[in-house]
mmCIF file of C-alpha atoms and ligand atoms in Angstrom:
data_model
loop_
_atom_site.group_PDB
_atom_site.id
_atom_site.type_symbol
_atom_site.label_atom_id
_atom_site.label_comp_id
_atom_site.label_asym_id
_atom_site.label_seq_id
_atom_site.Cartn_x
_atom_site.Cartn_y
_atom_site.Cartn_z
ATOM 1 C CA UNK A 1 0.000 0.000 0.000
ATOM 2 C CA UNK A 2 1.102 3.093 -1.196
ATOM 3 C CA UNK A 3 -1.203 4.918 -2.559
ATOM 4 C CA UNK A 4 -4.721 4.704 -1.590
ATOM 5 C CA UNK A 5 -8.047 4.887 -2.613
ATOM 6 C CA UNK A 6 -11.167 4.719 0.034
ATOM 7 C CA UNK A 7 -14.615 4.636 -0.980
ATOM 8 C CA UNK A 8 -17.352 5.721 2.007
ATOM 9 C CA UNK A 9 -14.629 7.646 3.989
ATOM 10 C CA UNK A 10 -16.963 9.334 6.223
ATOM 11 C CA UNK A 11 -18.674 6.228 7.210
ATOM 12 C CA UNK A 12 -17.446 4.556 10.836
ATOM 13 C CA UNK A 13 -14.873 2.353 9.733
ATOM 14 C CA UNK A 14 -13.977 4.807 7.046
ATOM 15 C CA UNK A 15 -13.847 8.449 9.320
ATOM 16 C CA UNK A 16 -10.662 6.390 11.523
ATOM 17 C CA UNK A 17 -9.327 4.352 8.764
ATOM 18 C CA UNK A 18 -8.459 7.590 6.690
ATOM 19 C CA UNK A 19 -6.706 9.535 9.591
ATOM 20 C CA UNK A 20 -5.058 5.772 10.444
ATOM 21 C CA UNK A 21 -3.571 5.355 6.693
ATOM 22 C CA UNK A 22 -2.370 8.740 6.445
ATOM 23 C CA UNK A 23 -0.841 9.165 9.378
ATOM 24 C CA UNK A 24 0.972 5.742 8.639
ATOM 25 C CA UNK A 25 1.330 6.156 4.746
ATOM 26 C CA UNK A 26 1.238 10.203 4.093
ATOM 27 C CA UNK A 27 -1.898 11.987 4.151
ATOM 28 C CA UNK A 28 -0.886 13.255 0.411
ATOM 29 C CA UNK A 29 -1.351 9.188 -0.332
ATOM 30 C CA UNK A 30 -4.530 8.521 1.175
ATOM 31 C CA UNK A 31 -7.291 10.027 -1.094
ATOM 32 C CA UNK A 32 -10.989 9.795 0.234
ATOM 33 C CA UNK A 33 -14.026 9.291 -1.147
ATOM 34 C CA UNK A 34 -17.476 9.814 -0.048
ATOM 35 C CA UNK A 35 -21.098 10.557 -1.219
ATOM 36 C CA UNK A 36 -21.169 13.803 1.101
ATOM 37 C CA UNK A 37 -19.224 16.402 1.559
ATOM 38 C CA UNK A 38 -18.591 17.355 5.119
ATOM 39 C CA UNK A 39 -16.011 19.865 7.176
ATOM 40 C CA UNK A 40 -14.494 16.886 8.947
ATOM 41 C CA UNK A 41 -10.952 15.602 9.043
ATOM 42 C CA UNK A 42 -11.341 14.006 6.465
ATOM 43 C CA UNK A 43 -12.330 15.939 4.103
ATOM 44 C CA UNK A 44 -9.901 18.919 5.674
ATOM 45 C CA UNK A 45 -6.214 17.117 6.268
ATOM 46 C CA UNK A 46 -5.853 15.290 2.844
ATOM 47 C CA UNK A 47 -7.653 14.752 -0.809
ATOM 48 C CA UNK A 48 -10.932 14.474 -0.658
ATOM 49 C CA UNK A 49 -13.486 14.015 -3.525
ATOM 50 C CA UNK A 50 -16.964 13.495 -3.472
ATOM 51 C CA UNK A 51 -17.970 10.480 -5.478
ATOM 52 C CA UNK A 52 -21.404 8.173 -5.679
ATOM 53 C CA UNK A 53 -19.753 5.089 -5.592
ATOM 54 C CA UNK A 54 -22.553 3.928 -8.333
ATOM 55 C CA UNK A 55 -20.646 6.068 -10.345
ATOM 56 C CA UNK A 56 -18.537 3.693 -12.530
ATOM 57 C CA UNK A 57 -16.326 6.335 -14.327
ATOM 58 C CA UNK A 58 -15.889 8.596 -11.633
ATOM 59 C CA UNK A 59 -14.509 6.213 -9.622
ATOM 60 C CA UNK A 60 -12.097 5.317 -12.188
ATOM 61 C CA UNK A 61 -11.116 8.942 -13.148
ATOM 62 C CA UNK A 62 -10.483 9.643 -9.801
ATOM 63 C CA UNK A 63 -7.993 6.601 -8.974
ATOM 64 C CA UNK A 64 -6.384 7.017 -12.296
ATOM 65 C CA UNK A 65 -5.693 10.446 -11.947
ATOM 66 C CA UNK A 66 -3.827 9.505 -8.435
ATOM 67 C CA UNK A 67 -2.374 6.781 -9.392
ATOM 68 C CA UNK A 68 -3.485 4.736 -6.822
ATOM 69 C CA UNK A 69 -2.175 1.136 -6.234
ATOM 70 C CA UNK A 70 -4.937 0.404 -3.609
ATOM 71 C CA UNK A 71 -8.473 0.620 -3.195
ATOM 72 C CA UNK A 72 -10.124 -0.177 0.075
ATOM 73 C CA UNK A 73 -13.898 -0.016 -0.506
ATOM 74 C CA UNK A 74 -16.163 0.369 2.011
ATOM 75 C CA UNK A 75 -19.102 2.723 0.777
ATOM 76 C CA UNK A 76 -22.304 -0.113 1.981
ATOM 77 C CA UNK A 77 -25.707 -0.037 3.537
ATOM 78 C CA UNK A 78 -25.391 -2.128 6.991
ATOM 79 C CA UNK A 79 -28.042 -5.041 8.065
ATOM 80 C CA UNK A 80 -31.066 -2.902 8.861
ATOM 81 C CA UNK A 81 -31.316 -0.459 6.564
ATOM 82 C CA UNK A 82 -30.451 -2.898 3.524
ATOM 83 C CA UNK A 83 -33.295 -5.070 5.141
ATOM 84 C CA UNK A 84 -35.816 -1.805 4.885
ATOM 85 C CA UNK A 85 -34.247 -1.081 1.231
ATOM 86 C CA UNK A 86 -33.587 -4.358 -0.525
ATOM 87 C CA UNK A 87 -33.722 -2.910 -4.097
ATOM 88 C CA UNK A 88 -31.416 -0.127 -2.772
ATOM 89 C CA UNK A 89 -29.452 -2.167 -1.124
ATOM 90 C CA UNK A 90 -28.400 -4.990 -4.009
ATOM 91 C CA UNK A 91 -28.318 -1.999 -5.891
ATOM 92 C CA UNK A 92 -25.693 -0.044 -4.380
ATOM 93 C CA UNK A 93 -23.413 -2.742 -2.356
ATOM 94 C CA UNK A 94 -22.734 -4.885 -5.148
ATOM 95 C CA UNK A 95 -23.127 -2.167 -8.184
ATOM 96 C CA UNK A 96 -20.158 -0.217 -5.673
ATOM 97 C CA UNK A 97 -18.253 -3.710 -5.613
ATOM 98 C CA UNK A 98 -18.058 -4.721 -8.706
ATOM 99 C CA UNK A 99 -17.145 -0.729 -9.810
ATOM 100 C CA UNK A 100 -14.647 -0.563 -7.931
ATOM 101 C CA UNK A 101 -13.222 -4.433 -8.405
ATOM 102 C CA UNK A 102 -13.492 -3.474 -12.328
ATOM 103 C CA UNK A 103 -11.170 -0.168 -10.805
ATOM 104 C CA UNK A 104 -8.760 -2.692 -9.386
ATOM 105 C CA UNK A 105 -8.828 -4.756 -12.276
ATOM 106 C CA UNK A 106 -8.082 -2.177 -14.807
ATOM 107 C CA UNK A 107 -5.212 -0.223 -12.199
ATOM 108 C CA UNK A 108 -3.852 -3.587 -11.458
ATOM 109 C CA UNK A 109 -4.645 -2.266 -7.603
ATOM 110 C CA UNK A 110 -4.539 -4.198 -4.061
ATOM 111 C CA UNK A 111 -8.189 -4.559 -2.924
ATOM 112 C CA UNK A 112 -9.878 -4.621 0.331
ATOM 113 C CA UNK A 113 -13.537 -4.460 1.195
ATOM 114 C CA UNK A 114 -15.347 -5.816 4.417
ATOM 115 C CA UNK A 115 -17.256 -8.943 5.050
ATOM 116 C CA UNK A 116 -19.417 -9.797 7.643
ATOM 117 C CA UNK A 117 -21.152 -11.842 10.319
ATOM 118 C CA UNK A 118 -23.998 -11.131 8.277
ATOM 119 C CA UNK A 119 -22.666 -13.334 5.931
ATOM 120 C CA UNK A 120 -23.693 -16.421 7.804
ATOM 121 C CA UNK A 121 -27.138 -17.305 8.061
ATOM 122 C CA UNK A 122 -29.255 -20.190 10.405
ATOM 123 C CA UNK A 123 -28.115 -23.321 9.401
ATOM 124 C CA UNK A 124 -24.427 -21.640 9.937
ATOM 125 C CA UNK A 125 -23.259 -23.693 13.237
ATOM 126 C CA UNK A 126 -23.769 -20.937 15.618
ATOM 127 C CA UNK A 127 -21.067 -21.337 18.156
ATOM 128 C CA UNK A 128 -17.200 -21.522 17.327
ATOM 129 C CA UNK A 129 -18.408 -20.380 13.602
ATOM 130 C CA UNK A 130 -15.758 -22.042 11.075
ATOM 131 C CA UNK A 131 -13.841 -20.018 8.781
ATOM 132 C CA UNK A 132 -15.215 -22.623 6.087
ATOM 133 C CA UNK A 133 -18.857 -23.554 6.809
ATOM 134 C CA UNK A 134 -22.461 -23.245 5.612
ATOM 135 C CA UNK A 135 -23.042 -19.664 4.426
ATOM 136 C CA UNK A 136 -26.821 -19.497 3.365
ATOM 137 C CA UNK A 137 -27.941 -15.862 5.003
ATOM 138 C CA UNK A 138 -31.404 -14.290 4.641
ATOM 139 C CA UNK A 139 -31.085 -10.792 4.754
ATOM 140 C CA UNK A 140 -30.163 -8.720 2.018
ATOM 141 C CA UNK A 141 -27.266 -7.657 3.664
ATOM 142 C CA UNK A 142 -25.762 -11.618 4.517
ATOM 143 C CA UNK A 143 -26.512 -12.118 0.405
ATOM 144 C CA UNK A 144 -24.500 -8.815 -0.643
ATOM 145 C CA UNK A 145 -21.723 -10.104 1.551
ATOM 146 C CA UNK A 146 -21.421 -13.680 0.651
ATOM 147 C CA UNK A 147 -21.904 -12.648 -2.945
ATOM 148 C CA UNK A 148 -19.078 -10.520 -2.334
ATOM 149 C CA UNK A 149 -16.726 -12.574 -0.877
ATOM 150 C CA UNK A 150 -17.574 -14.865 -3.984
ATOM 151 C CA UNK A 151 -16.886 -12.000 -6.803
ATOM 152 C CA UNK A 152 -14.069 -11.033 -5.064
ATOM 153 C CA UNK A 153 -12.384 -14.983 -5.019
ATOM 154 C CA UNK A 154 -13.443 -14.598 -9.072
ATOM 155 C CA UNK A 155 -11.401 -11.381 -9.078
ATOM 156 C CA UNK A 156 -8.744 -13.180 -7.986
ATOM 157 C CA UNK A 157 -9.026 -16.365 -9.670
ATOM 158 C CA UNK A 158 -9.847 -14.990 -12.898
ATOM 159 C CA UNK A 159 -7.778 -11.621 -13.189
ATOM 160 C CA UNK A 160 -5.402 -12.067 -10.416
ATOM 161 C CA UNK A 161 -6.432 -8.875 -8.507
ATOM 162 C CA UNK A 162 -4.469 -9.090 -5.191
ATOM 163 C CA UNK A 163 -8.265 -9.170 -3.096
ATOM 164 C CA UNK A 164 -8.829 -9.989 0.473
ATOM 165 C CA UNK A 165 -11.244 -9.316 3.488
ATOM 166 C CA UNK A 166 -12.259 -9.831 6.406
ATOM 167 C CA UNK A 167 -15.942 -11.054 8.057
ATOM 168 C CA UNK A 168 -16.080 -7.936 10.515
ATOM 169 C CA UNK A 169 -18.185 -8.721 14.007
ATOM 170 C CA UNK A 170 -20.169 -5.116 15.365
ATOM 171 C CA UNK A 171 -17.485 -2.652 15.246
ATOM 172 C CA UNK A 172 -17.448 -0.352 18.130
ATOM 173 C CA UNK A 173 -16.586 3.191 18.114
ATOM 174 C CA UNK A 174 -16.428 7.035 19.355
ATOM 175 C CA UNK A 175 -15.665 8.665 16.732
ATOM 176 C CA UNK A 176 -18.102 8.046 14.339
ATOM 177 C CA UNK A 177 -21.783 6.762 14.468
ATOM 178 C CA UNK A 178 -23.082 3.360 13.171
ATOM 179 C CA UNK A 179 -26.305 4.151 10.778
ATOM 180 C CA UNK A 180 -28.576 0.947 10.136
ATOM 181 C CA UNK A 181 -26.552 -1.372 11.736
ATOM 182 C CA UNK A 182 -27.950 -4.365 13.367
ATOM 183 C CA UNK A 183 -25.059 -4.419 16.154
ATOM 184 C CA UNK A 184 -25.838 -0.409 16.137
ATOM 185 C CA UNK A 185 -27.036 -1.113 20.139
ATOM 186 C CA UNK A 186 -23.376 -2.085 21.868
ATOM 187 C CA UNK A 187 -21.935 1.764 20.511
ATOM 188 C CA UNK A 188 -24.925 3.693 21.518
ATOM 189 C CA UNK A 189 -25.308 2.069 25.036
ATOM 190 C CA UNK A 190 -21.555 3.235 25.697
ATOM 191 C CA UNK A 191 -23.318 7.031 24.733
ATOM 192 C CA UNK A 192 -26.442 6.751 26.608
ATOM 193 C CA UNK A 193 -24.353 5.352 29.626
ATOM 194 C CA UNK A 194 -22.755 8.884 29.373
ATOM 195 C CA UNK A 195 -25.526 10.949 28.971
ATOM 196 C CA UNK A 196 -28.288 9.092 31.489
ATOM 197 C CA UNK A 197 -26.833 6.779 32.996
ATOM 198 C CA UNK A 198 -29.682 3.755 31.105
ATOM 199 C CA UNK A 199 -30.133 2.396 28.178
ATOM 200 C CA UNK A 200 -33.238 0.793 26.533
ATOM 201 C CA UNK A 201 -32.030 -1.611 24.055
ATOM 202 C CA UNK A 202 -34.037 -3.497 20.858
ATOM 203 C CA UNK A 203 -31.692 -6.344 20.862
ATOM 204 C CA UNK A 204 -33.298 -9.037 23.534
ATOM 205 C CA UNK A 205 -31.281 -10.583 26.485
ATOM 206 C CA UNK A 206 -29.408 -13.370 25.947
ATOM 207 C CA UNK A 207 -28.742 -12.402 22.341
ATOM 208 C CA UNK A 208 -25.244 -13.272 22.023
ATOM 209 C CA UNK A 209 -23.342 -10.975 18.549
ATOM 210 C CA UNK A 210 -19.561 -10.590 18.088
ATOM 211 C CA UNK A 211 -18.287 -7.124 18.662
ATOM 212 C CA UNK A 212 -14.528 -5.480 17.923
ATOM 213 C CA UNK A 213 -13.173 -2.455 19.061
ATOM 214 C CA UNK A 214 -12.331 -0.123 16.305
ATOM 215 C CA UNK A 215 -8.411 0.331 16.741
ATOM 216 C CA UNK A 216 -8.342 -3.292 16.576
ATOM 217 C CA UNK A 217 -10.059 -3.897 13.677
ATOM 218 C CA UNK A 218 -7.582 -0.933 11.933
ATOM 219 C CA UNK A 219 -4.860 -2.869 13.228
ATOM 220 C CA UNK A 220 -6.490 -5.870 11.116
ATOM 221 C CA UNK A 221 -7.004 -3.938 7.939
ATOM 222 C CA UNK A 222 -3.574 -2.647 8.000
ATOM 223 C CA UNK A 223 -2.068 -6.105 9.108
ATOM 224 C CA UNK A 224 -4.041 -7.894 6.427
ATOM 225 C CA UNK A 225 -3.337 -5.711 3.958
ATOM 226 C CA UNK A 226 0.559 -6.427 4.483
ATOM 227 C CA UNK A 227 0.584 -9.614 5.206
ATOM 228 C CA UNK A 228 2.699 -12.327 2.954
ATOM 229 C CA UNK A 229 0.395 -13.139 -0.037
ATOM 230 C CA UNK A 230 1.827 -16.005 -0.515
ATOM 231 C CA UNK A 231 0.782 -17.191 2.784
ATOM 232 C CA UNK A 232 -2.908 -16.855 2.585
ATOM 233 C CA UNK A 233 -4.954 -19.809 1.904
ATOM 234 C CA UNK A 234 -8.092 -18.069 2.247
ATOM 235 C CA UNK A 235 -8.364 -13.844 1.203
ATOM 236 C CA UNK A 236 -12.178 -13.047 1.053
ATOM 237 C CA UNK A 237 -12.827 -13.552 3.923
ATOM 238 C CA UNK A 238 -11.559 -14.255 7.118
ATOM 239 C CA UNK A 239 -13.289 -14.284 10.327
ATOM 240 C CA UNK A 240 -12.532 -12.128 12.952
ATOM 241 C CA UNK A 241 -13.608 -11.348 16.424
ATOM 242 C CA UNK A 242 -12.371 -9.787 19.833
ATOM 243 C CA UNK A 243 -15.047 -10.843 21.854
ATOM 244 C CA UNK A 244 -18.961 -12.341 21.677
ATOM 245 C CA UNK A 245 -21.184 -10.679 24.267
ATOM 246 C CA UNK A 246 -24.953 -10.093 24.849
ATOM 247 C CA UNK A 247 -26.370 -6.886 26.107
ATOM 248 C CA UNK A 248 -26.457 -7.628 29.553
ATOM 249 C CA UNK A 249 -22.748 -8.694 29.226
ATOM 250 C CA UNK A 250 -21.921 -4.871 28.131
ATOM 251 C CA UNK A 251 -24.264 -3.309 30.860
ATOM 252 C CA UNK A 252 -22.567 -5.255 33.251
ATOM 253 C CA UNK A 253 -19.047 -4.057 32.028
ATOM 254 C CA UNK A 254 -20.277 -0.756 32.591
ATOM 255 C CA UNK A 255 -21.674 -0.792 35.618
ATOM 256 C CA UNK A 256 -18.210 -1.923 36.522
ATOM 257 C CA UNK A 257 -17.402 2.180 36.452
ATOM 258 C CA UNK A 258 -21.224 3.509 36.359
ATOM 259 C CA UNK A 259 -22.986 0.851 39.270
ATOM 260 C CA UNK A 260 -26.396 3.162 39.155
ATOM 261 C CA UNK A 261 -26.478 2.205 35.222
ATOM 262 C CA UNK A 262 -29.492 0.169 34.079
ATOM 263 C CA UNK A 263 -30.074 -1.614 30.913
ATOM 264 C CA UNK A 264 -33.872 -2.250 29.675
ATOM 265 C CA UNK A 265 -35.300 -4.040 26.730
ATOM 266 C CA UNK A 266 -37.913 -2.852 24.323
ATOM 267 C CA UNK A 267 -37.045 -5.291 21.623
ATOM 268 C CA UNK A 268 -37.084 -4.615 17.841
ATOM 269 C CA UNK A 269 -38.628 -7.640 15.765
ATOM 270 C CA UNK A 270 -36.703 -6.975 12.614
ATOM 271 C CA UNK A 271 -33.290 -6.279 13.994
ATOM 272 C CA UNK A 272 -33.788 -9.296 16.527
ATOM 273 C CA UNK A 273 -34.698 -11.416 13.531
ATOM 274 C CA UNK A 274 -31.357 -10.471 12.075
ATOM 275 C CA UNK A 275 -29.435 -11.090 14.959
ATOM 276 C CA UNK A 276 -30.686 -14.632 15.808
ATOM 277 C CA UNK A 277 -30.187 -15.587 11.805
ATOM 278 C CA UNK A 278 -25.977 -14.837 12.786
ATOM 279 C CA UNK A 279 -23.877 -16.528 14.792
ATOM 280 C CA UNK A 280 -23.150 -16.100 18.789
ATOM 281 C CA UNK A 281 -19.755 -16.536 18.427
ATOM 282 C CA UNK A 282 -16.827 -16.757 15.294
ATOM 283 C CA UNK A 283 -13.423 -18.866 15.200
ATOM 284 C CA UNK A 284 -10.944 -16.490 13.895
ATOM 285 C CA UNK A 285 -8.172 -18.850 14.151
ATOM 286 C CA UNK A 286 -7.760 -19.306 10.357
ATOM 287 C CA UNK A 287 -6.862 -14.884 10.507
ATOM 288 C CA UNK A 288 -4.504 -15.949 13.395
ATOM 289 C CA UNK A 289 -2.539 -18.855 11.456
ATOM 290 C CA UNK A 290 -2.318 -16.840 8.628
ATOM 291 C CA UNK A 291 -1.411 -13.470 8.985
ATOM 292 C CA UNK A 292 -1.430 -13.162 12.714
ATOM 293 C CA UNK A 293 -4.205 -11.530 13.843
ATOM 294 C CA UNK A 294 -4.615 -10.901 17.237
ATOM 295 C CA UNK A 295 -7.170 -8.367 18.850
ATOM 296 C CA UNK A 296 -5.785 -5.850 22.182
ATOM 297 C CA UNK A 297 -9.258 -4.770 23.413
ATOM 298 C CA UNK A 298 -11.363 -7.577 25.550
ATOM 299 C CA UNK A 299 -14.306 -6.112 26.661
ATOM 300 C CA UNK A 300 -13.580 -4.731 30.326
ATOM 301 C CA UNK A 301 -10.353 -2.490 28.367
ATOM 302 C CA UNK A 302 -12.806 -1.414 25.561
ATOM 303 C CA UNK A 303 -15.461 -0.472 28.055
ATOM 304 C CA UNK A 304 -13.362 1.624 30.105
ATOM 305 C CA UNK A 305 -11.393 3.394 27.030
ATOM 306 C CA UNK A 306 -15.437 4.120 25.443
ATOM 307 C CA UNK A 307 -15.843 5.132 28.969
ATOM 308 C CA UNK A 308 -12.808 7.254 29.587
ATOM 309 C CA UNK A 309 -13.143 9.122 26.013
ATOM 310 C CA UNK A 310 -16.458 9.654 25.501
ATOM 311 C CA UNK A 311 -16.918 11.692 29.517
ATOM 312 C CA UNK A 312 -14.196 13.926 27.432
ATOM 313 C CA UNK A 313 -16.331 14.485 24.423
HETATM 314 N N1 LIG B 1 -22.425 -4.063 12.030
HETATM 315 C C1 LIG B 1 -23.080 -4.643 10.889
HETATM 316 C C2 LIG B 1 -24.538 -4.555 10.982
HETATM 317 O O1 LIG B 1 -25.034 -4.641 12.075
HETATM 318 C C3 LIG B 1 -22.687 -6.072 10.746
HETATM 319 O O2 LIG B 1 -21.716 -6.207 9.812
HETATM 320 O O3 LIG B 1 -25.202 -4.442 9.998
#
């Protein structure tokens, strides 16, 4: 990675990645991408442009013109809202892929994009989740990622484009909102811990999801990213998890620092459904063998640095 191209840079993942990458790589080398224009970061301390990932020859223009010999695309609707938009949805996560894999293609660029625990579906075994196992999802969301884990093999079987991913858990964050998520509830609990001290949450009890902190799943992208080639067996995409926890798990993490805190339930059929169709808990070991990943943040450490940095906001 050298120069790089991010698509959906002011999303959650994207909003950290960018500052990440061009703090590590140049910010002159890290151009971002995003349907809006905003006056964040990242629009402000590098190249910006404003492009609708849809847009097949914009995209290309733009990496073209900066040379870029990487595109990490991440511009997607998440679980919930893909599930409220299907059309939408199909529309603009795989018509983004495949524009910017056709990008890659052309720029003979290094390619990431995210997976998913969405990509599993029931009859995935739910517990110790195999890198390799049944992948038969039914949300829109699980069939835009397991589709594009499967164009993005055929990118790299057929046309040797240098792809790879990984099968992200929740991501949890504090710089940057979640929209549409269906893990949306274990960042906003961490704000409305903050702010009153309770949170009401529309995933049930018991629901067990994998979660990551977000500087470890940077750490991931980056490590990936750099890892040997040649010692990949699998690219698109790995699992990888820090920790699988239920709501009640998180509340009592808090109430570790907050004891008065109280977690209710007023639970959400749709986002529930979507949650019981994915697994409890993923076996990243094939990530580990192969490229070494390795998570810092359990979650006692995450909940007190969400804690810790969101009092300060
Ligand atoms: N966080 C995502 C979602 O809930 C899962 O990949 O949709």
């Amino acid at each position: 990675m050298k120069k790089i191209l991010l698509t959906g840079a002011l999303g959650q993942i994207g909003s950290e990645l960018t500052t990440k990458l061009r703090h590590v790589y140049g910010s002159d080398n890290v151009i971002a991408t995003d349907i809006r224009e905003t006056d964040s970061a990242v629009v402000k301390n590098g190249p910006f442009e404003k492009l609708d990932v849809t847009d097949a020859e914009k995209m290309f223009d733009i990496a073209k013109k900066n040379n870029v010999d990487t595109i990490i695309h991440l511009a997607a609707l998440l679980s919930a809202t893909a599930e409220a938009k299907p059309l939408l949805a199909w529309n603009l996560n795989m018509g983004g892929l495949v524009n910017a894999l056709e990008t890659a293609r052309e720029l003979d660029c290094q390619f990431f994009t995210p997976s998913s625990i969405g990509a599993f579906g029931p009859s995935t075994p739910k517990d110790s989740t195999p890198q390799d196992t049944i992948m038969r999802p039914t949300t829109m969301y699980g069939v835009n990622k397991v589709s594009g884990e499967l164009l993005s093999d055929y990118y790299f079987n057929k046309f040797g484009v240098d792809t790879r991913g990984l099968r992200f858990p929740g991501l949890i964050s504090y710089e940057t909102l979640p929209g549409g998520g269906t893990t949306d509830y274990a960042v906003e609990i961490y704000y409305e811990a903050i702010k009153n001290n309770r949170y009401t949450s529309y995933i049930g009890e018991g629901t067990h999801m994998d979660m990551m902190y977000m500087p470890d799943a940077l750490n991931a992208i980056i490590d990936l990213m750099e890892a040997d080639g040649s010692k990949l067996e699998h690219r698109n995409s790995f699992n990888v998890s820090a920790m699988s926890v239920a709501p009640e798990d998180i509340a009592k993490a808090i109430q570790v620092h907050q004891p008065e805190f109280t977690l209710n339930y007023e639970v959400d059929p749709v986002r529930q459904s979507i949650a019981e169709s994915w697994p409890n808990a993923i076996d990243s070991s094939a990530a580990m063998k192969e490229w070494g990943f390795k998570a810092e943040f359990d979650l006692a450490k995450m909940t007190k640095d969400m804690l810790d940095t969101l009092k300060n906001k």
